[in-house]
PDB file of C-alpha atoms in Angstrom:
ATOM      1  CA  UNK A   7      49.055 -31.697 -62.545  1.00 67.00           C
ATOM      2  CA  UNK A   8      46.415 -33.474 -64.649  1.00 69.00           C
ATOM      3  CA  UNK A   9      43.778 -32.846 -61.973  1.00 67.00           C
ATOM      4  CA  UNK A  10      44.575 -29.134 -61.806  1.00 69.00           C
ATOM      5  CA  UNK A  11      44.593 -28.930 -65.614  1.00 67.00           C
ATOM      6  CA  UNK A  12      41.172 -30.618 -65.847  1.00 70.00           C
ATOM      7  CA  UNK A  13      39.736 -28.406 -63.127  1.00 71.00           C
ATOM      8  CA  UNK A  14      40.964 -25.264 -64.911  1.00 69.00           C
ATOM      9  CA  UNK A  15      39.320 -26.424 -68.136  1.00 69.00           C
ATOM     10  CA  UNK A  16      36.045 -26.816 -66.258  1.00 71.00           C
ATOM     11  CA  UNK A  17      35.988 -23.334 -64.697  1.00 71.00           C
ATOM     12  CA  UNK A  18      37.279 -21.498 -67.755  1.00 72.00           C
ATOM     13  CA  UNK A  19      34.712 -23.034 -70.085  1.00 73.00           C
ATOM     14  CA  UNK A  20      32.045 -20.398 -70.752  1.00 72.00           C
ATOM     15  CA  UNK A  21      28.506 -21.102 -69.634  1.00 60.00           C
ATOM     16  CA  UNK A  22      25.207 -19.315 -69.366  1.00 40.00           C
ATOM     17  CA  UNK A  23      26.169 -18.160 -65.862  1.00 46.00           C
ATOM     18  CA  UNK A  24      28.399 -15.355 -67.127  1.00 45.00           C
ATOM     19  CA  UNK A  25      32.087 -14.569 -66.986  1.00 41.00           C
ATOM     20  CA  UNK A  26      32.858 -13.986 -63.358  1.00 43.00           C
ATOM     21  CA  UNK A  27      33.452 -10.419 -64.546  1.00 42.00           C
ATOM     22  CA  UNK A  28      31.756  -8.040 -62.158  1.00 39.00           C
ATOM     23  CA  UNK A  29      31.629  -5.282 -64.782  1.00 39.00           C
ATOM     24  CA  UNK A  30      28.558  -6.892 -66.279  1.00 39.00           C
ATOM     25  CA  UNK A  31      29.990  -7.042 -69.787  1.00 41.00           C
ATOM     26  CA  UNK A  32      28.744 -10.090 -71.593  1.00 45.00           C
ATOM     27  CA  UNK A  33      29.516 -11.967 -74.773  1.00 45.00           C
ATOM     28  CA  UNK A  34      27.927 -11.072 -78.073  1.00 56.00           C
ATOM     29  CA  UNK A  35      29.132 -14.234 -79.767  1.00 87.00           C
ATOM     30  CA  UNK A  36      32.430 -13.160 -81.347  1.00 94.00           C
ATOM     31  CA  UNK A  37      35.619 -15.121 -80.835  1.00 96.00           C
ATOM     32  CA  UNK A  38      37.205 -12.043 -79.218  1.00 96.00           C
ATOM     33  CA  UNK A  39      34.383 -12.024 -76.661  1.00 95.00           C
ATOM     34  CA  UNK A  40      34.910 -15.741 -76.035  1.00 95.00           C
ATOM     35  CA  UNK A  41      38.634 -15.122 -75.572  1.00 97.00           C
ATOM     36  CA  UNK A  42      37.939 -12.274 -73.149  1.00 97.00           C
ATOM     37  CA  UNK A  43      35.535 -14.452 -71.164  1.00 94.00           C
ATOM     38  CA  UNK A  44      37.990 -17.337 -70.906  1.00 94.00           C
ATOM     39  CA  UNK A  45      40.842 -15.040 -69.867  1.00 96.00           C
ATOM     40  CA  UNK A  46      38.704 -13.354 -67.189  1.00 96.00           C
ATOM     41  CA  UNK A  47      37.699 -16.752 -65.795  1.00 93.00           C
ATOM     42  CA  UNK A  48      41.335 -17.347 -64.864  1.00 94.00           C
ATOM     43  CA  UNK A  49      40.870 -14.860 -61.987  1.00 96.00           C
ATOM     44  CA  UNK A  50      37.784 -15.537 -59.883  1.00 94.00           C
ATOM     45  CA  UNK A  51      37.193 -15.196 -56.156  1.00 95.00           C
ATOM     46  CA  UNK A  52      36.498 -18.871 -55.560  1.00 92.00           C
ATOM     47  CA  UNK A  53      38.567 -21.372 -53.568  1.00 92.00           C
ATOM     48  CA  UNK A  54      38.860 -23.610 -56.656  1.00 90.00           C
ATOM     49  CA  UNK A  55      40.291 -20.889 -58.917  1.00 92.00           C
ATOM     50  CA  UNK A  56      42.545 -19.427 -56.233  1.00 94.00           C
ATOM     51  CA  UNK A  57      43.849 -22.913 -55.402  1.00 91.00           C
ATOM     52  CA  UNK A  58      44.521 -23.752 -59.040  1.00 90.00           C
ATOM     53  CA  UNK A  59      46.278 -20.463 -59.605  1.00 92.00           C
ATOM     54  CA  UNK A  60      48.473 -21.064 -56.556  1.00 93.00           C
ATOM     55  CA  UNK A  61      49.355 -24.591 -57.717  1.00 91.00           C
ATOM     56  CA  UNK A  62      50.361 -23.340 -61.155  1.00 91.00           C
ATOM     57  CA  UNK A  63      52.511 -20.631 -59.609  1.00 93.00           C
ATOM     58  CA  UNK A  64      54.198 -23.186 -57.362  1.00 93.00           C
ATOM     59  CA  UNK A  65      54.789 -25.560 -60.286  1.00 92.00           C
ATOM     60  CA  UNK A  66      56.409 -22.811 -62.356  1.00 93.00           C
ATOM     61  CA  UNK A  67      58.539 -21.742 -59.402  1.00 95.00           C
ATOM     62  CA  UNK A  68      59.572 -25.331 -58.604  1.00 95.00           C
ATOM     63  CA  UNK A  69      60.536 -25.887 -62.258  1.00 95.00           C
ATOM     64  CA  UNK A  70      63.176 -23.181 -61.848  1.00 97.00           C
ATOM     65  CA  UNK A  71      65.055 -25.518 -59.489  1.00 97.00           C
ATOM     66  CA  UNK A  72      63.823 -28.948 -60.617  1.00 97.00           C
ATOM     67  CA  UNK A  73      64.574 -29.642 -64.267  1.00 97.00           C
ATOM     68  CA  UNK A  74      62.345 -32.741 -64.222  1.00 96.00           C
ATOM     69  CA  UNK A  75      59.280 -30.473 -63.855  1.00 94.00           C
ATOM     70  CA  UNK A  76      60.118 -28.287 -66.828  1.00 96.00           C
ATOM     71  CA  UNK A  77      58.702 -30.622 -69.496  1.00 96.00           C
ATOM     72  CA  UNK A  78      55.403 -30.893 -67.575  1.00 92.00           C
ATOM     73  CA  UNK A  79      55.106 -27.130 -67.237  1.00 93.00           C
ATOM     74  CA  UNK A  80      56.151 -26.589 -70.857  1.00 95.00           C
ATOM     75  CA  UNK A  81      53.610 -29.139 -72.146  1.00 93.00           C
ATOM     76  CA  UNK A  82      50.742 -27.659 -70.133  1.00 91.00           C
ATOM     77  CA  UNK A  83      51.706 -24.140 -71.174  1.00 94.00           C
ATOM     78  CA  UNK A  84      51.899 -25.253 -74.789  1.00 95.00           C
ATOM     79  CA  UNK A  85      48.372 -26.683 -74.638  1.00 92.00           C
ATOM     80  CA  UNK A  86      47.099 -23.463 -73.050  1.00 93.00           C
ATOM     81  CA  UNK A  87      48.814 -21.309 -75.670  1.00 96.00           C
ATOM     82  CA  UNK A  88      47.473 -23.501 -78.480  1.00 96.00           C
ATOM     83  CA  UNK A  89      43.902 -23.276 -77.166  1.00 94.00           C
ATOM     84  CA  UNK A  90      44.022 -19.473 -76.992  1.00 97.00           C
ATOM     85  CA  UNK A  91      45.748 -19.242 -80.392  1.00 98.00           C
ATOM     86  CA  UNK A  92      42.898 -21.269 -81.928  1.00 97.00           C
ATOM     87  CA  UNK A  93      40.344 -18.821 -80.527  1.00 96.00           C
ATOM     88  CA  UNK A  94      42.404 -15.905 -81.839  1.00 98.00           C
ATOM     89  CA  UNK A  95      42.437 -17.497 -85.306  1.00 97.00           C
ATOM     90  CA  UNK A  96      38.645 -17.884 -85.041  1.00 97.00           C
ATOM     91  CA  UNK A  97      38.521 -14.183 -84.176  1.00 97.00           C
ATOM     92  CA  UNK A  98      40.469 -13.365 -87.305  1.00 98.00           C
ATOM     93  CA  UNK A  99      37.946 -15.404 -89.296  1.00 97.00           C
ATOM     94  CA  UNK A 100      34.940 -13.627 -87.766  1.00 97.00           C
ATOM     95  CA  UNK A 101      36.605 -10.201 -87.922  1.00 97.00           C
ATOM     96  CA  UNK A 102      36.739  -9.637 -84.147  1.00 97.00           C
ATOM     97  CA  UNK A 103      40.566  -9.929 -84.063  1.00 97.00           C
ATOM     98  CA  UNK A 104      42.722  -8.020 -86.565  1.00 97.00           C
ATOM     99  CA  UNK A 105      44.187 -10.172 -89.331  1.00 97.00           C
ATOM    100  CA  UNK A 106      47.706  -8.887 -88.656  1.00 97.00           C
ATOM    101  CA  UNK A 107      47.848 -10.416 -85.168  1.00 98.00           C
ATOM    102  CA  UNK A 108      50.141 -13.445 -84.871  1.00 98.00           C
ATOM    103  CA  UNK A 109      47.927 -15.945 -82.985  1.00 98.00           C
ATOM    104  CA  UNK A 110      50.787 -17.883 -81.374  1.00 98.00           C
ATOM    105  CA  UNK A 111      52.593 -14.764 -80.137  1.00 98.00           C
ATOM    106  CA  UNK A 112      49.362 -13.136 -78.940  1.00 98.00           C
ATOM    107  CA  UNK A 113      48.398 -16.302 -77.036  1.00 98.00           C
ATOM    108  CA  UNK A 114      51.851 -16.441 -75.411  1.00 98.00           C
ATOM    109  CA  UNK A 115      51.539 -12.771 -74.399  1.00 98.00           C
ATOM    110  CA  UNK A 116      48.120 -13.410 -72.871  1.00 98.00           C
ATOM    111  CA  UNK A 117      49.151 -16.505 -70.917  1.00 97.00           C
ATOM    112  CA  UNK A 118      52.261 -14.716 -69.677  1.00 97.00           C
ATOM    113  CA  UNK A 119      50.153 -11.779 -68.548  1.00 97.00           C
ATOM    114  CA  UNK A 120      47.622 -14.058 -66.854  1.00 97.00           C
ATOM    115  CA  UNK A 121      50.449 -15.729 -64.927  1.00 96.00           C
ATOM    116  CA  UNK A 122      51.838 -12.386 -63.734  1.00 97.00           C
ATOM    117  CA  UNK A 123      48.448 -10.932 -62.888  1.00 98.00           C
ATOM    118  CA  UNK A 124      47.499 -14.127 -61.046  1.00 96.00           C
ATOM    119  CA  UNK A 125      50.572 -13.989 -58.835  1.00 96.00           C
ATOM    120  CA  UNK A 126      49.889 -10.357 -57.888  1.00 97.00           C
ATOM    121  CA  UNK A 127      46.191 -11.106 -57.345  1.00 98.00           C
ATOM    122  CA  UNK A 128      46.964 -14.102 -55.123  1.00 97.00           C
ATOM    123  CA  UNK A 129      49.422 -12.000 -53.117  1.00 97.00           C
ATOM    124  CA  UNK A 130      46.765  -9.346 -52.529  1.00 97.00           C
ATOM    125  CA  UNK A 131      48.652  -6.735 -54.527  1.00 97.00           C
ATOM    126  CA  UNK A 132      45.603  -6.200 -56.734  1.00 97.00           C
ATOM    127  CA  UNK A 133      41.899  -6.855 -56.482  1.00 98.00           C
ATOM    128  CA  UNK A 134      39.911  -9.137 -58.746  1.00 98.00           C
ATOM    129  CA  UNK A 135      38.390  -6.087 -60.435  1.00 98.00           C
ATOM    130  CA  UNK A 136      41.844  -4.609 -61.070  1.00 98.00           C
ATOM    131  CA  UNK A 137      43.068  -7.945 -62.446  1.00 98.00           C
ATOM    132  CA  UNK A 138      40.039  -8.186 -64.720  1.00 98.00           C
ATOM    133  CA  UNK A 139      40.586  -4.640 -66.001  1.00 98.00           C
ATOM    134  CA  UNK A 140      44.192  -5.435 -66.958  1.00 98.00           C
ATOM    135  CA  UNK A 141      43.260  -8.733 -68.591  1.00 98.00           C
ATOM    136  CA  UNK A 142      40.350  -7.161 -70.466  1.00 97.00           C
ATOM    137  CA  UNK A 143      42.710  -4.441 -71.733  1.00 97.00           C
ATOM    138  CA  UNK A 144      45.174  -7.099 -72.916  1.00 97.00           C
ATOM    139  CA  UNK A 145      42.542  -8.891 -74.976  1.00 97.00           C
ATOM    140  CA  UNK A 146      41.141  -5.630 -76.322  1.00 95.00           C
ATOM    141  CA  UNK A 147      44.655  -4.560 -77.400  1.00 95.00           C
ATOM    142  CA  UNK A 148      45.030  -7.507 -79.789  1.00 94.00           C
TER     143      UNK A 148
END
């Protein structure tokens, strides 16, 4: 779990290489753009990202039947939510996210959506471009 968590941090951290978003939209420096970039990096056509996404899905599914896994999944999800909520608060400070948005609830909505989109993407129900469009819409709707 720690390995998968560390690997996800590495591939979701923005770099000069772009977002993995084939639309060509880039960051202009706002926290909302950073949030969008991080969210889009959760769905990339690479073995590393696909593998991580599959592991997370399996962990969540296993936690349904194995109560001992629930604290691990809850802790990791809590860290993920907290990281996105911090970026949302930064967006409120820089004006790129509306001040009326509840950062904790918005982060939980985004991580929940990423999890659902990821499972459909992994199953081949949607393409990477379709997944990115939905995730981009979710961030833009904040």
